[in-house]
CSV table of C-alpha atoms in Angstrom, one decimal:
chain,number,residue,atom,x,y,z
A,192,MET,CA,-28.4,171.7,63.4
A,193,SER,CA,-26.3,171.5,66.6
A,194,GLU,CA,-23.1,169.7,67.4
A,195,SER,CA,-22.1,167.4,70.3
A,196,THR,CA,-18.7,165.8,71.1
A,197,SER,CA,-17.4,162.8,72.8
A,198,ASP,CA,-13.9,162.2,74.3
A,199,LEU,CA,-14.3,158.5,75.3
A,200,GLU,CA,-10.8,157.0,75.4
A,201,GLY,CA,-9.3,160.3,74.5
A,202,GLN,CA,-10.9,160.6,71.1
A,203,LYS,CA,-12.9,163.6,70.1
A,204,ILE,CA,-15.6,163.0,67.5
A,205,VAL,CA,-18.1,165.6,66.3
A,206,TYR,CA,-21.7,164.6,65.6
A,207,GLU,CA,-24.6,166.6,64.2
A,208,THR,CA,-27.9,166.4,66.0
A,209,ASP,CA,-31.3,167.2,64.6
A,210,PRO,CA,-33.3,169.5,66.9
A,211,THR,CA,-36.6,168.3,65.5
A,212,THR,CA,-36.0,164.9,67.2
A,213,LYS,CA,-34.4,166.4,70.2
A,214,GLY,CA,-31.3,164.4,69.4
A,215,ARG,CA,-32.7,161.2,70.8
A,216,ASP,CA,-32.0,159.1,67.7
A,217,ASP,CA,-28.6,160.7,67.2
A,218,LYS,CA,-27.7,160.1,70.8
A,219,PHE,CA,-28.2,156.4,70.4
A,220,ALA,CA,-26.2,156.5,67.2
A,221,GLN,CA,-23.5,158.4,69.0
A,222,ARG,CA,-23.3,155.8,71.8
A,223,THR,CA,-23.1,153.0,69.3
A,224,LYS,CA,-20.4,154.7,67.3
A,225,LYS,CA,-18.3,155.6,70.3
A,226,ARG,CA,-18.3,152.0,71.6
A,227,PHE,CA,-18.0,150.1,68.3
A,228,ASP,CA,-16.4,152.5,65.8
A,229,LEU,CA,-13.7,150.5,64.0
A,230,GLY,CA,-12.3,153.4,62.0
A,231,LEU,CA,-8.6,153.8,61.3
A,232,HIS,CA,-8.2,156.4,64.0
A,233,ASN,CA,-9.6,154.0,66.6
A,234,TRP,CA,-7.4,151.2,65.5
A,235,LYS,CA,-4.3,153.3,65.9
A,236,MET,CA,-5.4,154.1,69.4
A,237,HIS,CA,-6.1,150.5,70.1
A,238,ALA,CA,-2.6,149.6,68.8
A,239,ILE,CA,-1.0,152.2,71.1
A,240,ALA,CA,-3.0,150.9,74.0
A,241,ALA,CA,-2.1,147.3,73.2
A,242,TYR,CA,1.6,148.2,73.1
A,243,GLY,CA,1.4,150.1,76.4
A,244,GLU,CA,-0.5,147.2,78.1
A,245,PHE,CA,2.0,144.7,76.8
A,246,CYS,CA,5.1,146.7,78.0
A,247,GLY,CA,3.5,147.5,81.4
A,248,THR,CA,2.3,144.0,82.1
A,249,PHE,CA,5.6,142.5,81.0
A,250,MET,CA,7.6,144.8,83.2
A,251,PHE,CA,5.3,144.2,86.2
A,252,LEU,CA,5.1,140.5,85.9
A,253,TRP,CA,8.8,139.8,85.0
A,254,CYS,CA,10.0,141.7,88.1
A,255,ALA,CA,7.4,140.1,90.3
A,256,TYR,CA,8.1,136.6,89.0
A,257,VAL,CA,11.9,136.9,89.6
A,258,ILE,CA,11.3,138.3,93.1
A,259,CYS,CA,8.9,135.4,93.8
A,260,ASN,CA,11.4,132.9,92.6
A,261,VAL,CA,14.1,134.3,94.9
A,262,ALA,CA,11.8,134.5,97.9
A,263,ASN,CA,10.6,130.9,97.6
A,264,ARG,CA,14.1,129.6,97.0
A,265,ALA,CA,15.5,131.6,99.9
A,266,VAL,CA,13.4,129.7,102.4
A,267,SER,CA,14.2,126.0,102.9
A,268,VAL,CA,11.0,124.1,102.3
A,269,VAL,CA,12.3,120.8,100.9
A,270,ASP,CA,10.3,118.8,103.4
A,271,ASN,CA,7.2,120.8,103.0
A,272,GLU,CA,4.5,119.5,100.6
A,273,ASP,CA,3.6,123.1,99.7
A,274,ARG,CA,7.2,123.9,98.6
A,275,LYS,CA,6.0,126.7,96.4
A,276,LEU,CA,3.4,128.0,98.8
A,277,ASN,CA,4.9,128.1,102.2
A,278,SER,CA,3.7,130.4,104.9
A,279,HIS,CA,7.1,131.7,106.0
A,280,PRO,CA,6.6,135.4,107.0
A,281,GLY,CA,9.8,136.5,105.4
A,282,SER,CA,8.9,134.9,102.1
A,283,ILE,CA,5.4,136.2,102.1
A,284,ILE,CA,6.5,139.8,102.9
A,285,MET,CA,9.1,139.7,100.1
A,286,ILE,CA,6.6,138.4,97.6
A,287,ALA,CA,4.0,141.0,98.6
A,288,ILE,CA,6.5,143.9,98.4
A,289,GLY,CA,7.7,142.6,95.0
A,290,PHE,CA,4.2,142.5,93.5
A,291,GLY,CA,3.0,145.7,95.1
A,292,TRP,CA,6.0,147.8,94.1
A,293,SER,CA,6.3,146.2,90.7
A,294,VAL,CA,2.7,147.1,89.7
A,295,MET,CA,3.1,150.5,91.3
A,296,PHE,CA,5.9,151.7,89.1
A,297,SER,CA,4.6,149.9,86.0
A,298,ILE,CA,1.3,151.8,86.3
A,299,TRP,CA,3.1,155.1,86.8
A,300,CYS,CA,5.1,154.4,83.7
A,301,PHE,CA,2.2,153.4,81.4
A,302,MET,CA,-1.0,155.0,82.8
A,303,GLY,CA,-0.6,157.8,80.4
A,304,VAL,CA,-0.3,155.4,77.4
A,305,SER,CA,-2.9,152.8,77.9
A,306,GLY,CA,-4.4,153.5,81.4
A,307,GLY,CA,-2.2,150.9,83.1
A,308,ALA,CA,-4.7,148.2,83.8
A,309,LEU,CA,-2.1,145.4,83.5
A,310,ASN,CA,-4.8,142.8,84.6
A,311,PRO,CA,-7.7,141.3,82.7
A,312,ALA,CA,-9.9,141.6,85.8
A,313,VAL,CA,-9.2,145.3,86.2
A,314,SER,CA,-9.9,145.8,82.5
A,315,LEU,CA,-13.3,144.1,83.0
A,316,SER,CA,-14.1,146.5,85.8
A,317,LEU,CA,-13.1,149.5,83.6
A,318,CYS,CA,-15.2,148.2,80.8
A,319,LEU,CA,-18.3,147.7,83.0
A,320,ALA,CA,-17.7,151.3,84.4
A,321,ARG,CA,-17.7,152.5,80.7
A,322,ASN,CA,-14.2,153.8,81.2
A,323,VAL,CA,-13.0,151.8,78.2
A,324,THR,CA,-15.0,150.3,75.3
A,325,PRO,CA,-15.7,146.5,75.0
A,326,ILE,CA,-13.3,146.4,72.0
A,327,ARG,CA,-10.6,148.2,73.9
A,328,CYS,CA,-11.1,145.8,76.8
A,329,LEU,CA,-10.6,142.8,74.4
A,330,VAL,CA,-7.5,144.4,73.0
A,331,MET,CA,-6.1,144.9,76.5
A,332,TRP,CA,-7.0,141.3,77.5
A,333,ILE,CA,-5.0,139.9,74.5
A,334,SER,CA,-2.0,142.2,75.3
A,335,GLN,CA,-2.0,141.3,79.0
A,336,MET,CA,-2.2,137.6,78.4
A,337,VAL,CA,0.6,137.6,75.8
A,338,ALA,CA,2.7,139.8,78.1
A,339,GLY,CA,2.0,137.3,81.0
A,340,MET,CA,3.2,134.4,78.9
A,341,ALA,CA,6.3,136.3,77.7
A,342,ALA,CA,7.2,137.4,81.2
A,343,GLY,CA,6.8,133.9,82.5
A,344,GLY,CA,9.0,132.5,79.8
A,345,ALA,CA,11.6,135.1,80.2
A,346,ALA,CA,11.8,134.8,84.0
A,347,SER,CA,12.0,131.0,83.7
A,348,ALA,CA,14.7,131.2,81.1
A,349,MET,CA,16.8,133.7,83.0
A,350,THR,CA,16.7,132.1,86.4
A,351,PRO,CA,18.2,128.6,87.1
A,352,GLY,CA,16.3,125.9,88.8
A,353,PRO,CA,12.6,125.1,88.9
A,354,VAL,CA,9.8,127.6,88.4
A,355,LEU,CA,8.7,128.7,91.9
A,356,PHE,CA,6.3,131.5,91.0
A,357,THR,CA,3.2,129.5,90.1
A,358,ASN,CA,-0.1,129.7,91.9
A,359,GLY,CA,-1.6,126.8,93.8
A,360,LEU,CA,-3.7,126.0,96.9
A,361,GLY,CA,-1.9,125.6,100.2
A,362,LEU,CA,-2.3,125.4,103.9
A,363,GLY,CA,-5.3,123.0,103.4
A,364,CYS,CA,-7.3,125.5,101.5
A,365,SER,CA,-10.1,123.9,99.4
A,366,ARG,CA,-11.1,124.9,95.9
A,367,THR,CA,-14.3,126.7,97.1
A,368,ARG,CA,-12.4,128.7,99.7
A,369,GLY,CA,-9.7,129.4,97.2
A,370,LEU,CA,-12.4,130.7,94.7
A,371,PHE,CA,-13.8,133.1,97.2
A,372,LEU,CA,-10.4,134.2,98.4
A,373,GLU,CA,-9.5,135.1,94.9
A,374,MET,CA,-12.8,136.8,94.3
A,375,PHE,CA,-12.6,139.0,97.3
A,376,GLY,CA,-8.9,139.8,96.8
A,377,THR,CA,-9.5,140.9,93.3
A,378,ALA,CA,-12.6,142.9,94.3
A,379,ILE,CA,-10.4,144.9,96.7
A,380,LEU,CA,-7.9,145.6,94.0
A,381,CYS,CA,-10.5,146.5,91.4
A,382,LEU,CA,-12.5,148.7,93.8
A,383,THR,CA,-9.3,150.5,94.6
A,384,VAL,CA,-8.8,151.2,90.9
A,385,LEU,CA,-12.3,152.5,90.5
A,386,MET,CA,-12.3,154.7,93.5
A,387,THR,CA,-8.8,156.2,93.0
A,388,ALA,CA,-8.3,156.2,89.2
A,389,VAL,CA,-11.8,156.4,87.7
A,390,GLU,CA,-13.5,158.7,90.1
A,391,GLU,CA,-12.6,162.3,89.4
A,392,ARG,CA,-10.3,163.5,92.2
A,393,GLU,CA,-7.4,165.9,92.6
A,394,THR,CA,-5.3,162.9,93.6
A,395,ASN,CA,-5.9,160.8,90.5
A,396,PHE,CA,-2.3,161.2,89.4
A,397,LEU,CA,-1.3,159.3,92.6
A,398,ALA,CA,-3.6,156.3,91.9
A,399,ALA,CA,-0.7,154.0,91.4
A,400,LEU,CA,0.2,154.3,95.0
A,401,PRO,CA,-3.0,152.9,96.6
A,402,ILE,CA,-3.3,150.4,93.8
A,403,GLY,CA,0.1,149.0,94.7
A,404,VAL,CA,-0.7,149.0,98.4
A,405,SER,CA,-3.9,147.1,97.7
A,406,LEU,CA,-2.0,144.4,95.8
A,407,PHE,CA,0.5,144.3,98.6
A,408,ILE,CA,-2.2,143.7,101.1
A,409,ALA,CA,-3.9,141.1,98.9
A,410,HIS,CA,-0.6,139.1,98.7
A,411,MET,CA,-0.1,139.4,102.5
A,412,ALA,CA,-3.6,137.9,103.0
A,413,LEU,CA,-3.8,135.3,100.2
A,414,THR,CA,-0.3,134.0,99.4
A,415,GLY,CA,-0.3,131.2,102.0
A,416,TYR,CA,-3.7,129.9,100.8
A,417,THR,CA,-3.9,130.4,97.0
A,418,GLY,CA,-0.5,131.9,96.0
A,419,THR,CA,-2.4,135.1,95.2
A,420,GLY,CA,-3.5,135.2,91.6
A,421,VAL,CA,-6.0,138.0,91.4
A,422,ASN,CA,-4.8,138.4,87.8
A,423,PRO,CA,-5.5,135.7,85.2
A,424,ALA,CA,-2.5,136.9,83.1
A,425,ARG,CA,-0.2,136.4,86.1
A,426,THR,CA,-1.5,132.9,86.9
A,427,PHE,CA,-1.6,131.7,83.3
A,428,GLY,CA,1.9,133.0,82.4
A,429,ALA,CA,3.4,131.3,85.4
A,430,ALA,CA,1.6,128.0,84.8
A,431,LEU,CA,2.6,128.0,81.2
A,432,ALA,CA,6.3,128.6,82.2
A,433,ALA,CA,6.2,125.7,84.6
A,434,ARG,CA,4.1,123.6,82.2
A,435,GLU,CA,1.9,122.8,85.2
A,436,PHE,CA,-1.9,123.4,85.2
A,437,PRO,CA,-3.6,122.0,88.3
A,438,THR,CA,-7.2,120.7,88.0
A,439,TYR,CA,-8.4,123.7,89.9
A,440,HIS,CA,-6.7,126.3,87.6
A,441,TRP,CA,-10.1,127.6,86.7
A,442,ILE,CA,-10.5,129.3,90.1
A,443,TYR,CA,-7.8,131.7,89.1
A,444,TRP,CA,-10.0,132.8,86.2
A,445,ILE,CA,-13.5,132.7,87.6
A,446,GLY,CA,-12.5,134.2,91.0
A,447,PRO,CA,-10.9,137.3,89.6
A,448,LEU,CA,-13.6,137.9,87.0
A,449,LEU,CA,-16.3,137.6,89.7
A,450,GLY,CA,-14.3,139.9,91.9
A,451,ALA,CA,-14.2,142.5,89.1
A,452,ILE,CA,-18.0,142.3,88.8
A,453,LEU,CA,-18.4,142.6,92.6
A,454,ALA,CA,-16.1,145.7,92.7
A,455,TRP,CA,-18.0,147.3,89.9
A,456,SER,CA,-21.3,146.5,91.6
A,457,ILE,CA,-20.2,148.3,94.8
A,458,TRP,CA,-18.9,151.3,92.8
A,459,GLN,CA,-22.1,151.4,90.7
A,460,ILE,CA,-24.3,151.6,93.8
A,461,LEU,CA,-22.5,154.7,94.8
A,462,GLN,CA,-23.0,156.2,91.3
A,463,LEU,CA,-26.8,155.4,91.4
A,464,VAL,CA,-27.2,157.3,94.7
A,465,ASN,CA,-25.1,160.2,93.4
A,466,TYR,CA,-22.9,160.1,96.4
A,467,THR,CA,-20.7,163.0,95.2
A,468,TRP,CA,-23.6,165.4,95.4
A,469,TYR,CA,-24.4,164.5,99.0
A,470,VAL,CA,-20.8,164.6,100.1
A,471,ALA,CA,-20.4,168.0,98.5
A,472,LYS,CA,-23.5,169.3,100.2
A,473,GLU,CA,-22.4,167.9,103.5
A,474,HIS,CA,-19.1,169.7,103.1
A,475,GLU,CA,-20.9,172.9,102.3
A,476,LYS,CA,-23.0,172.4,105.5
A,477,CYS,CA,-26.2,172.7,103.5
A,478,ASP,CA,-29.5,171.0,104.4
A,479,LEU,CA,-30.0,167.7,102.6
A,480,PRO,CA,-33.4,167.0,101.0
A,481,GLN,CA,-35.9,165.3,103.3
A,482,GLU,CA,-36.7,161.7,102.5
């Protein structure tokens, strides 16, 4: 009998394999156990991850919501129909910096606790990439949504006046355009996560920096048109705080989830062609195999 181990999500489980079957049956059992084991050890890990995701998401969104409220109130838009979604450069830059920096330091704080996804769309990408299990993904989703609601309620209660951090279409943007804008904005964010945090690199510990920059760029590009959701927890928490759910609220769910799948698809193609081997060989200046 031989032994094999797994460290998925930080856990180390020892399994015995039968050499007479070449371990094929046991490998299937191992994969199933790794992804669906509901033992006490796993539940403790899920609880820790849930706590980390809640704290990180709350810290990120509370700071971003308050900054967004200040930015939208600082610019006089009383006569503008899109009073919450104006295209004033100063307001957009302030909002983009607020979200980008807030997610950056929140990830740095909690990436060692739960991974620091802080976004259901990012969690979906990590699940598709088999970086987290489906059960862990569900736990993270619940924590992120609850944190979004708590952050929205806290920001609304602590700041006077109307809630000015909700998402909505502006500048004549249609629902279809808004859906694709949210999809592509989320794809950029999720692909940044996969390429800088999931891929094994010497700079993985700096992943929070490019992730924050990608969210900053997404806000610079999308805020005037959709308010920049790219995170269902962010959109839902704000809408609940304002008690305002537009009929097109669904684009802030479908768009980001499709964006997460698109980002994973791009990343998966690179894995299928084993790009790291070719890049390493190119750096070594070795001959590549002939097609």
